[in-house]
C-alpha positions as YAML, in Angstrom:
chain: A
units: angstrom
residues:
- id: 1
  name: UNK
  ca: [0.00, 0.00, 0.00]
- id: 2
  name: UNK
  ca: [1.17, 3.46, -0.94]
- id: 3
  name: UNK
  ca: [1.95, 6.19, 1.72]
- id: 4
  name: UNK
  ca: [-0.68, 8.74, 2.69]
- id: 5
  name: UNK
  ca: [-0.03, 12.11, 2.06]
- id: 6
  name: UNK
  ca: [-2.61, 14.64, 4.46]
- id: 7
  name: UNK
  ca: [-3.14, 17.98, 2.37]
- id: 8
  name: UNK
  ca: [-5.31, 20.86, 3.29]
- id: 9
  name: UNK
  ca: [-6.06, 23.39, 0.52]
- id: 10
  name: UNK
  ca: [-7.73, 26.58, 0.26]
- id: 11
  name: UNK
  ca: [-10.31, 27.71, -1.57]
- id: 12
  name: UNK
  ca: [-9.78, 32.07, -1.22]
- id: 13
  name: UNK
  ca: [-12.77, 34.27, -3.29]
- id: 14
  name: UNK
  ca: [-12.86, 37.81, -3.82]
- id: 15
  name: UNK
  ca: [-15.03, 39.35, -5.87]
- id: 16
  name: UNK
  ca: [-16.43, 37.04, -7.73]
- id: 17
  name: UNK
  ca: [-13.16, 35.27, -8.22]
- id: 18
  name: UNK
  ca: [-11.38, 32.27, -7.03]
- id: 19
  name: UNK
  ca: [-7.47, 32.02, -6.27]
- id: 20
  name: UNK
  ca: [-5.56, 29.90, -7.88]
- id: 21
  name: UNK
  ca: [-1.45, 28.54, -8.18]
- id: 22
  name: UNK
  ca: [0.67, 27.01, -10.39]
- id: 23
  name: UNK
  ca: [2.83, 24.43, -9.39]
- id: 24
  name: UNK
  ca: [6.89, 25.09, -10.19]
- id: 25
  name: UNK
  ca: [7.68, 22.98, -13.17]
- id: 26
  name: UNK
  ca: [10.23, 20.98, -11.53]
- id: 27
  name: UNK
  ca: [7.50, 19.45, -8.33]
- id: 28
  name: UNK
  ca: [5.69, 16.46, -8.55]
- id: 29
  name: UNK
  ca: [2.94, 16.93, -11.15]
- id: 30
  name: UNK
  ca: [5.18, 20.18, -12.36]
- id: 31
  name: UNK
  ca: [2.86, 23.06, -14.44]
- id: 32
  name: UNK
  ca: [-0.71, 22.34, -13.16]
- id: 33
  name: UNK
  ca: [-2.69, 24.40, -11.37]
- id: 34
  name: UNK
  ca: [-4.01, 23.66, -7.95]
- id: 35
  name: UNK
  ca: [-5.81, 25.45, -4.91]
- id: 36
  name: UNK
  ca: [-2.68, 26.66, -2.50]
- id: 37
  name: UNK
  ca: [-2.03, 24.64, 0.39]
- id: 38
  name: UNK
  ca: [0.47, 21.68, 1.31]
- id: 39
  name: UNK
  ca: [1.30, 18.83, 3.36]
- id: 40
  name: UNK
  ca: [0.46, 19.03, 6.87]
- id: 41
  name: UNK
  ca: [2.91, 18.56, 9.44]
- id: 42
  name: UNK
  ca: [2.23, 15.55, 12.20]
- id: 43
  name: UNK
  ca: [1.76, 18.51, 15.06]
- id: 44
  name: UNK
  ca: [-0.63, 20.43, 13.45]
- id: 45
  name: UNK
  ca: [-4.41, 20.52, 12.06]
- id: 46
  name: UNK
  ca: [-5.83, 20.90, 9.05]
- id: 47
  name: UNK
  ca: [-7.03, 24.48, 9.38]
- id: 48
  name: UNK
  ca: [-3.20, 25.47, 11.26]
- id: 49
  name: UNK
  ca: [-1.78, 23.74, 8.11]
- id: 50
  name: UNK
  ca: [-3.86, 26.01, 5.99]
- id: 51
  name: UNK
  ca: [-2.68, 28.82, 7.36]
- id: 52
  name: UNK
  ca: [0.97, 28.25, 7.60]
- id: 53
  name: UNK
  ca: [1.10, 27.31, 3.67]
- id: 54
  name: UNK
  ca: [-0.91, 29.85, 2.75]
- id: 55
  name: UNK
  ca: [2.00, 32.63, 4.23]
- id: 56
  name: UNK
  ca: [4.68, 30.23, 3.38]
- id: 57
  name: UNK
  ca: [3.30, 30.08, -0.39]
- id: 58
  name: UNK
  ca: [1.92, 33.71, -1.00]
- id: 59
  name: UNK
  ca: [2.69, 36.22, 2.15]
- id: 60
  name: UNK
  ca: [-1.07, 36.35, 2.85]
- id: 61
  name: UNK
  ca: [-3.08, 35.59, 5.87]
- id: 62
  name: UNK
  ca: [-6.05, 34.16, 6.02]
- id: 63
  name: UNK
  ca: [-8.83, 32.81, 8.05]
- id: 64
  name: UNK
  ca: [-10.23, 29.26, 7.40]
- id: 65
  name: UNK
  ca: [-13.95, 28.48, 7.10]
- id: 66
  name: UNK
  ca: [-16.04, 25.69, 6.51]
- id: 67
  name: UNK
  ca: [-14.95, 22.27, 4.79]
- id: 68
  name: UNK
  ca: [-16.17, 22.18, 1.51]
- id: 69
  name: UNK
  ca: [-14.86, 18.74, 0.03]
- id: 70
  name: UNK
  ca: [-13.03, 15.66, 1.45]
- id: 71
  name: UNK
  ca: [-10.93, 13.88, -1.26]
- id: 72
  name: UNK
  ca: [-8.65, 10.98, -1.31]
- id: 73
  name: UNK
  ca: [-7.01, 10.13, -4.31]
- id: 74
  name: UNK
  ca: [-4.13, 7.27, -5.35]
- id: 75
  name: UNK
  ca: [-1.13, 8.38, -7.62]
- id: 76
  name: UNK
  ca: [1.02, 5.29, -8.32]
- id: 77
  name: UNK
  ca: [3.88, 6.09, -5.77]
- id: 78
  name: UNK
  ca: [1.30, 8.01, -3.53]
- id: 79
  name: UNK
  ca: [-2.13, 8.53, -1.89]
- id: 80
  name: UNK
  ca: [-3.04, 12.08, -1.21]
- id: 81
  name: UNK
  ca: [-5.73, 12.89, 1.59]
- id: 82
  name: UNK
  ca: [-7.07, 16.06, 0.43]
- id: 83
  name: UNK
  ca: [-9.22, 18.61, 2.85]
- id: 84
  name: UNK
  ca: [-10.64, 21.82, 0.78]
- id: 85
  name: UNK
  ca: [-12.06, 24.32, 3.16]
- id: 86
  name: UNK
  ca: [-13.77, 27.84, 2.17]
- id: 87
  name: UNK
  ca: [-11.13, 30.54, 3.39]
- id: 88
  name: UNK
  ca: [-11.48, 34.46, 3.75]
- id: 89
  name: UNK
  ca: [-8.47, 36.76, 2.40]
- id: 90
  name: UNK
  ca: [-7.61, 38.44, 5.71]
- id: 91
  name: UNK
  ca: [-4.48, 40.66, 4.83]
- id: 92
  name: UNK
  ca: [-1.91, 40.99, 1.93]
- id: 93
  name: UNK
  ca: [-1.41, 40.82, -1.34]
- id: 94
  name: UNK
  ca: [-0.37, 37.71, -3.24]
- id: 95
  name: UNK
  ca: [3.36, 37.15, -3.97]
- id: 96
  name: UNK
  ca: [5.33, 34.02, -6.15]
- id: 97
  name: UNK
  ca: [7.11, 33.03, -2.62]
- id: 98
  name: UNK
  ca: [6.69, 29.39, -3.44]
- id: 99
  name: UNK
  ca: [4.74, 28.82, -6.36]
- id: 100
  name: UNK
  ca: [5.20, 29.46, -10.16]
- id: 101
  name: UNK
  ca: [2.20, 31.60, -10.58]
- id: 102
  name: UNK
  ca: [-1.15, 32.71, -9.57]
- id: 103
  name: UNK
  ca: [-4.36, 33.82, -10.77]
- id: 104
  name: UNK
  ca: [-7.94, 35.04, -9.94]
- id: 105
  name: UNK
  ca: [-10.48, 33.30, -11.91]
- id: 106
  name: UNK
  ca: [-14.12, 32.94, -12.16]
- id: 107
  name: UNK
  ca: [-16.13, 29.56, -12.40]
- id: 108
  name: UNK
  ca: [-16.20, 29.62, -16.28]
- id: 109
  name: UNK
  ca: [-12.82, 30.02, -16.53]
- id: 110
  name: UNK
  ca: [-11.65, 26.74, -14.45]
- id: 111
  name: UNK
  ca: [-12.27, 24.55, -17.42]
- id: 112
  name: UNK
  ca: [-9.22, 26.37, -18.90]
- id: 113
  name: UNK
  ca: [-6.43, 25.11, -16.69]
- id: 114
  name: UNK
  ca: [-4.87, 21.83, -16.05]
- id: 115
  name: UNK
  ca: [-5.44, 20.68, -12.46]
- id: 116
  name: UNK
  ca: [-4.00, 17.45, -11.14]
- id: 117
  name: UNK
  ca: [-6.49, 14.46, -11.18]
- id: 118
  name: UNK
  ca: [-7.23, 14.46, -7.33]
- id: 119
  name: UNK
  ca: [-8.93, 17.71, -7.76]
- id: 120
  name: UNK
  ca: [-11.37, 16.61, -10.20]
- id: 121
  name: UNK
  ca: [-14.82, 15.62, -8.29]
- id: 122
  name: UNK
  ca: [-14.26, 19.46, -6.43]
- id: 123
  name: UNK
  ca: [-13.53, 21.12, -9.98]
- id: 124
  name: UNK
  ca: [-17.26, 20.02, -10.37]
- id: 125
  name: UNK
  ca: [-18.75, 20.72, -6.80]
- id: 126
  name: UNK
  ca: [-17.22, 24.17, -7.91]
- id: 127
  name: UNK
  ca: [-19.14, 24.30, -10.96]
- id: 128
  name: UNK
  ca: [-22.02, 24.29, -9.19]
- id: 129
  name: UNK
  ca: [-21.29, 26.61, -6.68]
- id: 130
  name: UNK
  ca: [-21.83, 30.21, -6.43]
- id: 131
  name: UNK
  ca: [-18.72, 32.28, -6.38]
- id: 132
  name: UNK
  ca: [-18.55, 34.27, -3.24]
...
């Protein structure tokens, strides 16, 4: 059996718009897009993972909502146990600290970028969902 790999993700709106990042072309699944987030650590939470990513990656702070989906997903070398929660944009503007790029979209436009596989059943929860 594959190792499991805990990840919480956040799902940031504004205006209309949801946040999205790029993953450096040299990471595991290098060049998709994704929701920013990451691993979390063995002393931590979901929600205190959230948060710590979400500086580490962009500089921004945030506060963490409601859980929106609950994924898990099998890569060959790797499961991934995936936690999506709702998130308000509490301070800051986004900077490329540890991603490759990001972007503000809105709901039609997530059918034109490449996510990795796990994130396909919330791509379409999000279709259905009312951007914030």
């Amino acid at each position: 059996m594959s190792r499991i790999i805990e990840v919480s993700a956040a799902l940031i709106f504004r205006n209309g718009k949801l946040l999205i990042t790029q993953r450096h072309a040299a990471s595991h699944l290098g060049g998709l897009w994704e929701f920013p987030g990451g691993k979390r650590e063995a002393n931590e939470t979901f929600e205190q993972c959230l948060v710590r990513e979400i500086r580490e990656e962009l500089g921004i702070e945030i506060s963490v909502g409601e859980l929106f989906e609950e994924i898990t997903h099998a890569y060959e070398a790797k499961t991934v146990h995936l936690k999506f929660f709702i998130c308000e944009l509490i301070s800051g503007k986004p900077q490329l600290l540890d991603c490759a790029a990001f972007k503000w979209i809105g709901k039609t436009e997530l059918a034109d970028y490449k996510f990795p596989a796990a994130d396909a059943r919330l791509l379409e929860k999000l279709r259905d969902y009312t951007f914030p």
